[in-house]
Amino acid sequence: MTSERPAGTSDRPAGTTRDAVLGGRVTLIQPRAGYRAAIDPILLAASVDAHAGDVVVDLGCGVGTAGLCLAVRSPGVSIIGLEKQTAYALLAGLGAAATGVQDRMAIVAGCVGAGTMASGPIAPGTADRVMTNPPYAESGHGRSPRADRAMSMAEGDIDLRAWIAAAHRLLKPRGWLSIIHRADRIADIIATLAPRFGAIAIHPIYSRHGDSARRVIVHARRDVKTPASIAAGLVLHEADGGFTPAALRILNDAQPLEENAGRR
């Protein structure tokens, strides 16, 4: 990720930065001191096999990183981002305009599971795919002195079960859910998915060769009984700390995760 000078001009609120990701294809407008995007939403977007005409909902979109990356990677896909924190939703909209995908990416300020999902562009049964990079920590464990950062890091009133239930409501029959999360919560994820989702596919994300996975991307399909599978996974870093060629192909060249899983 590359960063330009701190924002403070008319097109960006004061206290934000303008950052380039995906090899400069995507522009993020994000807070200098709040919750800033890491590579997780970029990897999530690279895992979503969306096609022209699909409607993809990004639950808890933050400043829009995953949606922006997917919009650039998949022309013709329409994206709706839902974000509880109004300030972040505003920045996601600015990022869409700066990236030039505002005609295909709408941002809705609202809470997962609230009345926001009852009607309008984010009504139940409207999504071909749902992707999400939800808060990783269980309630009470994502401590931060900044309220906005704490909200992004830890579950509040909406826990993982409610998050996945919201995705299920939004999806069309046989629609796909893609979620990136901590690897140590894989049992919770599978237990929550299993009653209403099948074709569960687990993609481990490894920091280095020989390490245990710290992240997983999980795909699941609504209302099917297809057996689960585990992919080869992706290694992010070489021994010297630099990114592996496979990771760089995803992060800089906008290649799909699937094509680079198991490759160096």
Backbone as CSV, one residue per row, in Angstrom:
resi,resn,N_x,N_y,N_z,CA_x,CA_y,CA_z,C_x,C_y,C_z
1,MET,0.853,-1.193,0.000,0.000,0.000,0.000,0.878,1.229,0.000
2,THR,0.596,2.157,-0.885,1.342,3.407,-0.910,0.452,4.527,-0.421
3,SER,1.063,5.531,0.201,0.308,6.619,0.798,0.784,7.949,0.267
4,GLU,-0.172,8.849,0.022,0.154,10.195,-0.398,0.081,11.112,0.811
5,ARG,0.174,12.409,0.570,0.145,13.370,1.661,-1.195,13.322,2.385
6,PRO,-1.228,13.703,3.670,-2.490,13.729,4.411,-3.533,14.567,3.690
7,ALA,-4.762,14.093,3.719,-5.841,14.792,3.024,-6.300,15.995,3.819
8,GLY,-6.796,16.968,3.138,-7.347,18.134,3.791,-7.941,19.067,2.764
9,THR,-8.068,18.572,1.544,-8.634,19.360,0.471,-10.131,19.155,0.415
10,SER,-10.782,19.842,-0.495,-12.245,19.830,-0.533,-12.817,18.467,-0.861
11,ASP,-12.043,17.603,-1.545,-12.583,16.300,-1.922,-12.322,15.228,-0.868
12,ARG,-11.582,15.565,0.195,-11.290,14.609,1.255,-11.335,15.320,2.595
13,PRO,-11.991,14.745,3.581,-12.066,15.397,4.896,-10.686,15.536,5.527
14,ALA,-10.520,16.547,6.362,-9.287,16.691,7.119,-9.090,15.476,8.017
15,GLY,-7.839,15.114,8.254,-7.550,13.975,9.105,-7.611,12.651,8.380
16,THR,-7.628,12.662,7.043,-7.638,11.425,6.275,-6.437,11.400,5.334
17,THR,-6.160,10.226,4.813,-5.100,10.077,3.817,-5.678,9.463,2.559
18,ARG,-4.981,9.675,1.482,-5.341,9.084,0.186,-4.290,8.025,-0.118
19,ASP,-4.709,6.757,-0.170,-3.779,5.636,-0.294,-4.105,4.805,-1.528
20,ALA,-3.065,4.310,-2.169,-3.236,3.498,-3.371,-2.959,2.036,-3.047
21,VAL,-3.830,1.145,-3.505,-3.630,-0.295,-3.362,-3.901,-0.952,-4.704
22,LEU,-3.654,-2.243,-4.759,-3.859,-3.039,-5.968,-3.064,-2.455,-7.138
23,GLY,-1.798,-2.158,-6.862,-0.933,-1.637,-7.898,-1.349,-0.282,-8.415
24,GLY,-1.997,0.521,-7.563,-2.443,1.854,-7.963,-3.797,1.886,-8.628
25,ARG,-4.447,0.747,-8.766,-5.753,0.691,-9.427,-6.873,1.211,-8.530
26,VAL,-6.660,1.146,-7.213,-7.697,1.507,-6.241,-7.173,2.636,-5.359
27,THR,-8.044,3.619,-5.106,-7.719,4.717,-4.194,-8.595,4.608,-2.951
28,LEU,-7.955,4.574,-1.794,-8.670,4.554,-0.518,-8.573,5.926,0.129
29,ILE,-9.676,6.382,0.688,-9.682,7.559,1.543,-9.972,7.041,2.944
30,GLN,-8.995,7.152,3.843,-9.161,6.537,5.155,-8.572,7.413,6.255
31,PRO,-9.039,7.213,7.484,-8.578,8.065,8.590,-7.109,7.839,8.892
32,ARG,-6.419,8.891,9.265,-5.014,8.773,9.637,-4.856,8.037,10.962
33,ALA,-5.814,8.224,11.878,-5.662,7.698,13.231,-6.681,6.623,13.582
34,GLY,-7.665,6.365,12.754,-8.677,5.364,13.068,-8.284,3.984,12.576
35,TYR,-9.286,3.179,12.275,-9.037,1.826,11.760,-8.663,1.916,10.286
36,ARG,-7.453,1.467,9.950,-6.947,1.556,8.589,-6.904,0.172,7.952
37,ALA,-7.137,0.134,6.668,-7.218,-1.135,5.961,-5.883,-1.856,5.949
38,ALA,-5.915,-3.158,6.209,-4.758,-4.030,6.033,-4.953,-4.796,4.721
39,ILE,-4.254,-5.903,4.558,-4.384,-6.630,3.292,-5.544,-7.609,3.302
40,ASP,-6.154,-7.853,4.473,-7.221,-8.853,4.537,-8.361,-8.584,3.553
41,PRO,-8.918,-7.371,3.487,-10.006,-7.154,2.531,-9.552,-7.250,1.073
42,ILE,-8.275,-6.986,0.799,-7.771,-7.145,-0.570,-7.749,-8.625,-0.936
43,LEU,-7.293,-9.466,-0.006,-7.301,-10.914,-0.244,-8.731,-11.435,-0.387
44,LEU,-9.635,-10.912,0.455,-11.035,-11.327,0.365,-11.594,-11.051,-1.020
45,ALA,-11.386,-9.830,-1.528,-11.897,-9.476,-2.850,-11.304,-10.374,-3.923
46,ALA,-10.036,-10.737,-3.782,-9.381,-11.590,-4.775,-9.941,-13.002,-4.781
47,SER,-10.633,-13.375,-3.707,-11.196,-14.727,-3.608,-12.609,-14.833,-4.175
48,VAL,-13.234,-13.702,-4.474,-14.644,-13.696,-4.875,-14.756,-13.817,-6.396
49,ASP,-15.351,-14.900,-6.839,-15.475,-15.195,-8.272,-16.773,-14.588,-8.805
50,ALA,-16.820,-13.261,-8.851,-18.023,-12.563,-9.317,-17.946,-12.321,-10.822
51,HIS,-19.121,-12.238,-11.452,-19.200,-12.062,-12.902,-20.106,-10.881,-13.234
52,ALA,-19.962,-10.373,-14.448,-20.762,-9.239,-14.898,-22.242,-9.515,-14.668
53,GLY,-22.934,-8.552,-14.090,-24.351,-8.691,-13.771,-24.623,-9.113,-12.350
54,ASP,-23.611,-9.621,-11.649,-23.794,-10.031,-10.259,-23.954,-8.813,-9.347
55,VAL,-24.741,-8.995,-8.292,-24.843,-8.020,-7.211,-24.118,-8.605,-6.008
56,VAL,-23.119,-7.874,-5.527,-22.323,-8.334,-4.390,-22.497,-7.343,-3.247
57,VAL,-22.852,-7.854,-2.070,-22.983,-7.014,-0.880,-21.761,-7.226,0.005
58,ASP,-21.148,-6.129,0.426,-20.016,-6.162,1.345,-20.517,-5.724,2.712
59,LEU,-20.656,-6.684,3.627,-21.159,-6.401,4.971,-20.037,-5.860,5.845
60,GLY,-20.265,-4.681,6.438,-19.238,-4.056,7.251,-18.080,-3.599,6.390
61,CYS,-18.373,-2.772,5.409,-17.397,-2.465,4.355,-16.291,-1.526,4.802
62,GLY,-16.406,-0.877,5.973,-15.368,0.054,6.391,-15.217,1.183,5.390
63,VAL,-13.970,1.441,4.980,-13.733,2.499,3.987,-13.872,1.973,2.566
64,GLY,-14.365,0.739,2.418,-14.702,0.228,1.096,-13.629,-0.578,0.409
65,THR,-12.594,-1.004,1.125,-11.441,-1.629,0.486,-11.809,-2.847,-0.353
66,ALA,-12.524,-3.800,0.233,-12.862,-5.025,-0.496,-13.740,-4.717,-1.705
67,GLY,-14.753,-3.881,-1.506,-15.647,-3.550,-2.606,-14.947,-2.830,-3.737
68,LEU,-14.065,-1.907,-3.404,-13.323,-1.175,-4.429,-12.417,-2.113,-5.212
69,CYS,-11.731,-3.004,-4.514,-10.862,-3.953,-5.200,-11.654,-4.885,-6.107
70,LEU,-12.811,-5.335,-5.625,-13.625,-6.218,-6.451,-14.180,-5.476,-7.662
71,ALA,-14.589,-4.232,-7.478,-15.125,-3.453,-8.589,-14.091,-3.285,-9.695
72,VAL,-12.838,-3.079,-9.308,-11.771,-2.915,-10.299,-11.428,-4.254,-10.947
73,ARG,-11.424,-5.320,-10.163,-11.079,-6.643,-10.684,-12.171,-7.234,-11.562
74,SER,-13.420,-6.881,-11.303,-14.546,-7.537,-11.975,-15.481,-6.504,-12.600
75,PRO,-15.162,-5.988,-13.768,-16.035,-5.009,-14.437,-17.427,-5.599,-14.666
76,GLY,-18.436,-4.772,-14.491,-19.812,-5.219,-14.690,-20.487,-5.722,-13.445
77,VAL,-19.737,-5.863,-12.362,-20.311,-6.286,-11.081,-20.807,-5.062,-10.322
78,SER,-21.996,-5.162,-9.728,-22.542,-4.087,-8.894,-22.301,-4.425,-7.430
79,ILE,-21.847,-3.442,-6.669,-21.470,-3.674,-5.280,-22.238,-2.726,-4.374
80,ILE,-22.747,-3.276,-3.266,-23.405,-2.482,-2.236,-22.639,-2.695,-0.943
81,GLY,-22.119,-1.624,-0.379,-21.412,-1.713,0.893,-22.297,-1.248,2.031
82,LEU,-22.336,-2.017,3.107,-23.089,-1.649,4.305,-22.099,-1.381,5.429
83,GLU,-22.170,-0.190,6.024,-21.240,0.179,7.074,-21.958,0.914,8.193
84,LYS,-21.775,0.434,9.422,-22.449,0.991,10.588,-21.947,2.393,10.932
85,GLN,-20.650,2.627,10.809,-20.064,3.907,11.193,-20.203,4.907,10.035
86,THR,-21.006,5.909,10.258,-21.341,6.851,9.200,-20.106,7.508,8.591
87,ALA,-19.130,7.845,9.428,-17.922,8.500,8.925,-17.170,7.592,7.964
88,TYR,-17.120,6.311,8.260,-16.434,5.370,7.370,-17.239,5.163,6.088
89,ALA,-18.559,5.122,6.202,-19.397,4.995,5.015,-19.165,6.164,4.063
90,LEU,-19.026,7.372,4.623,-18.723,8.545,3.805,-17.394,8.374,3.087
91,LEU,-16.383,7.881,3.783,-15.079,7.694,3.166,-15.130,6.620,2.082
92,ALA,-15.939,5.593,2.283,-16.093,4.566,1.248,-16.674,5.161,-0.028
93,GLY,-17.656,6.047,0.122,-18.225,6.711,-1.041,-17.211,7.588,-1.750
94,LEU,-16.384,8.280,-0.975,-15.338,9.106,-1.577,-14.304,8.244,-2.288
95,GLY,-13.995,7.092,-1.710,-13.065,6.175,-2.358,-13.602,5.644,-3.671
96,ALA,-14.908,5.369,-3.710,-15.516,4.906,-4.962,-15.392,5.968,-6.046
97,ALA,-15.629,7.231,-5.677,-15.507,8.315,-6.651,-14.060,8.486,-7.097
98,ALA,-13.115,8.418,-6.148,-11.705,8.593,-6.480,-11.184,7.462,-7.357
99,THR,-11.752,6.274,-7.186,-11.340,5.119,-7.982,-12.064,5.075,-9.324
100,GLY,-13.163,5.817,-9.435,-13.914,5.857,-10.686,-14.921,4.740,-10.848
101,VAL,-15.399,4.171,-9.717,-16.373,3.078,-9.800,-17.683,3.445,-9.106
102,GLN,-17.917,4.753,-8.921,-19.115,5.183,-8.190,-20.411,4.792,-8.900
103,ASP,-20.357,4.529,-10.192,-21.560,4.114,-10.915,-21.937,2.668,-10.631
104,ARG,-21.010,1.891,-10.047,-21.278,0.475,-9.761,-21.168,0.142,-8.284
105,MET,-20.909,1.132,-7.451,-20.719,0.862,-6.025,-21.520,1.845,-5.195
106,ALA,-22.523,1.336,-4.490,-23.361,2.158,-3.611,-23.010,1.848,-2.168
107,ILE,-23.004,2.857,-1.324,-22.696,2.684,0.093,-23.931,3.025,0.915
108,VAL,-24.312,2.122,1.816,-25.460,2.315,2.699,-24.948,2.414,4.125
109,ALA,-25.290,3.469,4.819,-24.920,3.627,6.226,-25.980,2.946,7.083
110,GLY,-25.611,1.872,7.738,-26.571,1.146,8.557,-25.931,-0.055,9.212
111,CYS,-26.670,-0.711,10.079,-26.161,-1.807,10.890,-26.609,-3.156,10.340
112,VAL,-25.729,-4.129,10.373,-26.082,-5.488,10.005,-27.234,-5.959,10.895
113,GLY,-28.287,-6.465,10.282,-29.408,-6.989,11.039,-30.452,-5.963,11.409
114,ALA,-30.202,-4.685,11.132,-31.160,-3.638,11.485,-32.146,-3.416,10.353
115,GLY,-33.021,-2.406,10.505,-34.024,-2.119,9.497,-33.443,-1.727,8.155
116,THR,-32.151,-1.394,8.126,-31.483,-1.062,6.873,-31.635,-2.180,5.867
117,MET,-31.722,-3.420,6.348,-31.768,-4.574,5.461,-33.190,-5.006,5.128
118,ALA,-34.166,-4.204,5.462,-35.556,-4.600,5.240,-36.066,-4.248,3.857
119,SER,-35.486,-3.233,3.236,-36.000,-2.788,1.938,-34.909,-2.018,1.209
120,GLY,-35.232,-1.610,-0.003,-34.293,-0.803,-0.772,-33.231,-1.646,-1.442
121,PRO,-32.070,-1.042,-1.760,-31.057,-1.751,-2.537,-30.403,-2.904,-1.800
122,ILE,-30.640,-3.002,-0.505,-30.011,-4.064,0.273,-31.060,-4.981,0.891
123,ALA,-32.172,-5.146,0.193,-33.273,-5.977,0.663,-32.889,-7.453,0.657
124,PRO,-33.515,-8.256,1.513,-33.239,-9.692,1.542,-33.445,-10.341,0.177
125,GLY,-32.593,-11.310,-0.137,-32.718,-12.066,-1.375,-32.257,-11.342,-2.621
126,THR,-31.482,-10.266,-2.477,-31.066,-9.490,-3.651,-29.626,-9.760,-4.081
127,ALA,-28.847,-10.430,-3.249,-27.410,-10.570,-3.523,-27.079,-11.916,-4.156
128,ASP,-26.298,-11.862,-5.215,-25.733,-13.093,-5.770,-24.604,-13.591,-4.882
129,ARG,-23.892,-12.638,-4.287,-22.783,-12.965,-3.404,-22.741,-11.961,-2.254
130,VAL,-22.310,-12.427,-1.104,-22.026,-11.558,0.038,-20.586,-11.825,0.447
131,MET,-19.829,-10.752,0.660,-18.482,-10.897,1.195,-18.376,-10.059,2.457
132,THR,-17.523,-10.497,3.377,-17.420,-9.753,4.628,-16.086,-10.000,5.322
133,ASN,-15.566,-8.932,5.893,-14.368,-8.932,6.734,-14.837,-8.420,8.104
134,PRO,-15.541,-9.271,8.871,-16.189,-8.798,10.104,-15.182,-8.565,11.218
135,PRO,-15.613,-7.956,12.331,-14.724,-7.841,13.497,-14.250,-9.225,13.923
136,TYR,-12.948,-9.360,14.176,-12.376,-10.672,14.454,-12.540,-11.109,15.900
137,ALA,-12.501,-10.170,16.831,-12.502,-10.524,18.252,-13.928,-10.662,18.777
138,GLU,-14.109,-11.567,19.717,-15.399,-11.684,20.374,-15.628,-10.456,21.249
139,SER,-16.879,-10.220,21.587,-17.246,-9.030,22.348,-16.421,-8.922,23.627
140,GLY,-15.871,-7.722,23.859,-15.080,-7.484,25.055,-13.600,-7.738,24.917
141,HIS,-13.155,-8.245,23.743,-11.743,-8.595,23.571,-11.005,-7.661,22.608
142,GLY,-11.688,-6.790,21.895,-11.032,-5.909,20.938,-10.839,-4.526,21.511
143,ARG,-10.000,-4.411,22.503,-9.852,-3.148,23.235,-9.028,-2.148,22.440
144,SER,-9.473,-0.903,22.437,-8.753,0.196,21.817,-9.242,1.486,22.454
145,PRO,-8.360,2.464,22.666,-8.809,3.735,23.239,-9.713,4.524,22.296
146,ARG,-9.691,4.194,21.026,-10.540,4.872,20.054,-11.807,4.056,19.844
147,ALA,-12.957,4.682,20.023,-14.227,3.964,19.917,-14.444,3.395,18.524
148,ASP,-14.079,4.162,17.471,-14.303,3.679,16.110,-13.428,2.464,15.810
149,ARG,-12.192,2.473,16.294,-11.296,1.341,16.072,-11.768,0.113,16.851
150,ALA,-12.195,0.323,18.093,-12.695,-0.792,18.901,-13.911,-1.438,18.249
151,MET,-14.798,-0.620,17.664,-15.989,-1.136,17.010,-15.630,-1.973,15.787
152,SER,-14.559,-1.589,15.096,-14.131,-2.326,13.911,-13.429,-3.624,14.274
153,MET,-12.843,-3.694,15.475,-12.035,-4.837,15.860,-12.818,-5.935,16.573
154,ALA,-13.883,-5.563,17.297,-14.575,-6.538,18.139,-16.070,-6.547,17.870
155,GLU,-16.655,-7.739,17.990,-18.100,-7.870,17.848,-18.795,-7.085,18.957
156,GLY,-19.902,-6.475,18.621,-20.709,-5.792,19.616,-21.995,-6.569,19.829
157,ASP,-23.127,-5.879,19.614,-24.417,-6.556,19.747,-24.606,-7.608,18.658
158,ILE,-23.925,-7.439,17.535,-24.038,-8.388,16.427,-22.813,-9.305,16.458
159,ASP,-23.016,-10.558,16.864,-21.901,-11.497,16.925,-21.770,-12.248,15.596
160,LEU,-20.824,-13.194,15.548,-20.554,-13.915,14.305,-21.793,-14.646,13.793
161,ARG,-22.564,-15.240,14.694,-23.770,-15.965,14.276,-24.766,-15.014,13.609
162,ALA,-24.972,-13.834,14.206,-25.896,-12.863,13.621,-25.356,-12.322,12.300
163,TRP,-24.046,-12.171,12.210,-23.412,-11.682,10.983,-23.677,-12.645,9.823
164,ILE,-23.483,-13.938,10.081,-23.707,-14.942,9.040,-25.195,-15.085,8.728
165,ALA,-26.041,-14.949,9.736,-27.491,-14.988,9.501,-27.915,-13.833,8.592
166,ALA,-27.315,-12.662,8.785,-27.629,-11.517,7.932,-27.222,-11.791,6.495
167,ALA,-26.055,-12.410,6.308,-25.615,-12.764,4.959,-26.585,-13.747,4.317
168,HIS,-27.056,-14.700,5.084,-28.013,-15.684,4.558,-29.286,-14.999,4.081
169,ARG,-29.785,-14.039,4.839,-31.008,-13.333,4.446,-30.807,-12.554,3.145
170,LEU,-29.637,-11.989,2.968,-29.391,-11.158,1.790,-29.221,-11.972,0.516
171,LEU,-28.755,-13.201,0.657,-28.415,-13.991,-0.519,-29.643,-14.559,-1.240
172,LYS,-29.516,-14.631,-2.552,-30.477,-15.381,-3.346,-30.279,-16.870,-3.059
173,PRO,-31.265,-17.709,-3.376,-31.058,-19.154,-3.233,-29.803,-19.594,-3.980
174,ARG,-28.976,-20.399,-3.328,-27.719,-20.918,-3.880,-26.667,-19.828,-4.082
175,GLY,-26.871,-18.667,-3.472,-25.866,-17.618,-3.528,-24.678,-17.944,-2.637
176,TRP,-23.574,-17.243,-2.865,-22.312,-17.540,-2.192,-21.967,-16.501,-1.128
177,LEU,-21.464,-16.980,-0.005,-20.896,-16.134,1.048,-19.394,-16.345,1.086
178,SER,-18.638,-15.247,1.177,-17.182,-15.314,1.350,-16.819,-14.491,2.574
179,ILE,-16.064,-15.093,3.481,-15.721,-14.431,4.733,-14.247,-14.652,5.038
180,ILE,-13.549,-13.614,5.468,-12.182,-13.762,5.954,-12.193,-13.546,7.458
181,HIS,-11.464,-14.405,8.157,-11.514,-14.354,9.618,-10.243,-14.961,10.191
182,ARG,-10.122,-14.911,11.513,-9.004,-15.553,12.197,-9.129,-17.071,12.090
183,ALA,-7.989,-17.723,11.861,-8.009,-19.175,11.722,-8.465,-19.867,13.006
184,ASP,-8.188,-19.266,14.168,-8.565,-19.925,15.416,-10.067,-19.877,15.695
185,ARG,-10.827,-19.238,14.798,-12.280,-19.239,14.958,-12.973,-20.086,13.882
186,ILE,-12.207,-20.960,13.238,-12.775,-21.751,12.154,-13.876,-22.683,12.659
187,ALA,-13.739,-23.206,13.865,-14.786,-24.091,14.394,-16.093,-23.333,14.563
188,ASP,-16.022,-22.099,15.064,-17.231,-21.280,15.204,-17.860,-20.996,13.845
189,ILE,-17.013,-20.699,12.867,-17.524,-20.365,11.535,-18.242,-21.558,10.926
190,ILE,-17.608,-22.727,10.954,-18.213,-23.915,10.341,-19.493,-24.301,11.065
191,ALA,-19.472,-24.249,12.404,-20.674,-24.615,13.166,-21.834,-23.681,12.850
192,THR,-21.535,-22.426,12.591,-22.587,-21.455,12.285,-23.087,-21.614,10.856
193,LEU,-22.197,-21.945,9.943,-22.579,-22.106,8.541,-23.375,-23.384,8.286
194,ALA,-22.959,-24.464,8.947,-23.403,-25.804,8.572,-24.913,-25.990,8.415
195,PRO,-25.763,-25.444,9.258,-27.190,-25.741,9.071,-27.790,-25.194,7.778
196,ARG,-27.242,-24.048,7.288,-27.898,-23.383,6.160,-26.999,-23.192,4.943
197,PHE,-25.751,-23.595,5.055,-24.818,-23.471,3.950,-24.115,-24.799,3.707
198,GLY,-23.766,-25.037,2.446,-22.948,-26.187,2.075,-21.824,-25.732,1.166
199,ALA,-21.149,-26.705,0.543,-20.003,-26.415,-0.339,-18.976,-25.540,0.369
200,ILE,-18.789,-25.769,1.674,-17.858,-24.955,2.452,-16.434,-25.227,1.989
201,ALA,-15.747,-24.179,1.563,-14.374,-24.295,1.069,-13.482,-23.401,1.914
202,ILE,-12.449,-23.983,2.502,-11.555,-23.263,3.409,-10.232,-22.996,2.701
203,HIS,-9.845,-21.721,2.674,-8.568,-21.304,2.085,-7.678,-20.769,3.201
204,PRO,-6.681,-21.540,3.672,-5.788,-21.036,4.722,-4.863,-19.938,4.175
205,ILE,-4.556,-18.966,5.018,-3.602,-17.910,4.692,-2.457,-18.010,5.705
206,TYR,-1.256,-18.283,5.213,-0.093,-18.473,6.067,0.813,-17.248,6.005
207,SER,1.349,-16.837,7.147,2.298,-15.729,7.148,3.596,-16.134,6.449
208,ARG,4.134,-17.318,6.805,5.369,-17.823,6.207,5.289,-19.333,6.056
209,HIS,6.136,-19.899,5.230,6.203,-21.346,5.077,6.531,-21.990,6.421
210,GLY,5.792,-23.011,6.763,6.005,-23.713,8.014,5.193,-23.192,9.179
211,ASP,4.597,-22.008,9.029,3.755,-21.453,10.083,2.356,-22.062,10.038
212,SER,1.673,-22.005,11.155,0.245,-22.319,11.151,-0.513,-21.150,10.529
213,ALA,-1.642,-21.449,9.943,-2.451,-20.390,9.340,-2.974,-19.451,10.418
214,ARG,-2.905,-18.152,10.150,-3.460,-17.151,11.071,-4.788,-16.607,10.558
215,ARG,-5.025,-16.703,9.278,-6.271,-16.256,8.662,-6.829,-17.379,7.800
216,VAL,-8.126,-17.347,7.612,-8.774,-18.244,6.654,-9.798,-17.448,5.858
217,ILE,-9.907,-17.793,4.594,-11.037,-17.325,3.795,-11.946,-18.523,3.602
218,VAL,-13.208,-18.335,3.904,-14.182,-19.423,3.824,-15.279,-19.027,2.846
219,HIS,-15.521,-19.889,1.872,-16.644,-19.723,0.959,-17.708,-20.750,1.320
220,ALA,-18.960,-20.364,1.209,-20.058,-21.293,1.473,-21.256,-20.903,0.617
221,ARG,-22.044,-21.892,0.220,-23.177,-21.657,-0.680,-24.491,-21.927,0.042
222,ARG,-25.376,-20.979,-0.083,-26.667,-21.088,0.608,-27.489,-22.257,0.074
223,ASP,-28.050,-23.019,1.020,-29.072,-24.032,0.724,-28.595,-25.142,-0.199
224,VAL,-27.320,-25.571,-0.052,-26.851,-26.747,-0.781,-26.232,-27.715,0.223
225,LYS,-26.044,-28.962,-0.197,-25.505,-30.005,0.684,-24.146,-30.515,0.201
226,THR,-23.499,-29.801,-0.688,-22.214,-30.226,-1.234,-21.176,-30.343,-0.112
227,PRO,-20.330,-31.386,-0.138,-19.335,-31.562,0.927,-18.318,-30.421,0.986
228,ALA,-17.642,-30.334,2.135,-16.636,-29.297,2.358,-15.308,-29.679,1.709
229,SER,-14.427,-28.675,1.555,-13.101,-28.898,0.978,-12.112,-27.916,1.592
230,ILE,-10.824,-28.251,1.483,-9.751,-27.385,1.960,-8.785,-27.139,0.813
231,ALA,-8.513,-25.869,0.518,-7.613,-25.501,-0.575,-6.158,-25.555,-0.114
232,ALA,-5.240,-25.421,-1.079,-3.813,-25.471,-0.762,-3.381,-24.306,0.117
233,GLY,-4.014,-23.176,-0.015,-3.692,-22.024,0.806,-2.667,-21.111,0.155
234,LEU,-2.469,-19.955,0.786,-1.571,-18.928,0.269,-0.548,-18.567,1.338
235,VAL,0.729,-18.523,0.976,1.794,-18.055,1.855,2.110,-16.612,1.485
236,LEU,2.068,-15.719,2.471,2.222,-14.294,2.203,3.669,-13.836,2.146
237,HIS,4.522,-14.343,3.046,5.852,-13.757,3.206,6.958,-14.789,3.025
238,GLU,8.074,-14.322,2.452,9.304,-15.098,2.417,9.976,-15.025,3.793
239,ALA,11.060,-15.773,3.957,11.769,-15.782,5.232,12.316,-14.407,5.602
240,ASP,12.645,-13.599,4.578,13.190,-12.266,4.850,12.120,-11.217,5.116
241,GLY,10.849,-11.620,5.103,9.761,-10.698,5.390,9.092,-10.112,4.166
242,GLY,9.720,-10.215,3.006,9.105,-9.705,1.785,7.954,-10.586,1.339
243,PHE,7.086,-10.028,0.514,5.962,-10.804,0.014,6.434,-11.871,-0.977
244,THR,5.770,-13.018,-0.960,6.039,-14.051,-1.945,5.536,-13.595,-3.315
245,PRO,6.079,-14.157,-4.403,5.554,-13.818,-5.733,4.059,-14.065,-5.857
246,ALA,3.560,-15.148,-5.251,2.129,-15.438,-5.320,1.312,-14.335,-4.664
247,ALA,1.785,-13.850,-3.507,1.077,-12.767,-2.828,1.130,-11.482,-3.647
248,LEU,2.275,-11.190,-4.247,2.413,-9.973,-5.041,1.509,-10.002,-6.264
249,ARG,1.329,-11.191,-6.848,0.433,-11.275,-8.004,-0.992,-10.887,-7.621
250,ILE,-1.380,-11.161,-6.385,-2.712,-10.802,-5.904,-2.765,-9.339,-5.489
251,LEU,-1.785,-8.917,-4.695,-1.820,-7.577,-4.099,-1.513,-6.474,-5.105
252,ASN,-0.641,-6.736,-6.061,-0.229,-5.701,-7.013,-0.809,-5.876,-8.407
253,ASP,-0.988,-7.138,-8.834,-1.401,-7.396,-10.213,-2.869,-7.750,-10.353
254,ALA,-3.606,-7.751,-9.235,-5.058,-7.996,-9.240,-5.423,-9.380,-9.761
255,GLN,-4.536,-10.356,-9.550,-4.865,-11.719,-9.943,-5.753,-12.386,-8.889
256,PRO,-6.511,-13.404,-9.299,-7.395,-14.088,-8.339,-6.624,-14.933,-7.338
257,LEU,-7.170,-15.079,-6.164,-6.566,-15.923,-5.142,-6.478,-17.369,-5.602
258,GLU,-7.529,-17.876,-6.196,-7.596,-19.294,-6.555,-6.434,-19.698,-7.457
259,GLU,-6.077,-18.834,-8.400,-5.016,-19.171,-9.346,-3.636,-19.177,-8.701
260,ASN,-3.513,-18.548,-7.519,-2.215,-18.427,-6.873,-2.078,-19.253,-5.598
261,ALA,-3.164,-19.918,-5.194,-3.112,-20.770,-4.014,-2.120,-21.900,-4.242
262,GLY,-1.248,-22.109,-3.288,-0.279,-23.184,-3.386,0.945,-22.848,-4.221
263,ARG,0.987,-21.640,-4.804,2.119,-21.239,-5.637,3.034,-20.297,-4.869
264,ARG,4.299,-20.275,-5.264,5.257,-19.354,-4.654,5.512,-18.199,-5.604
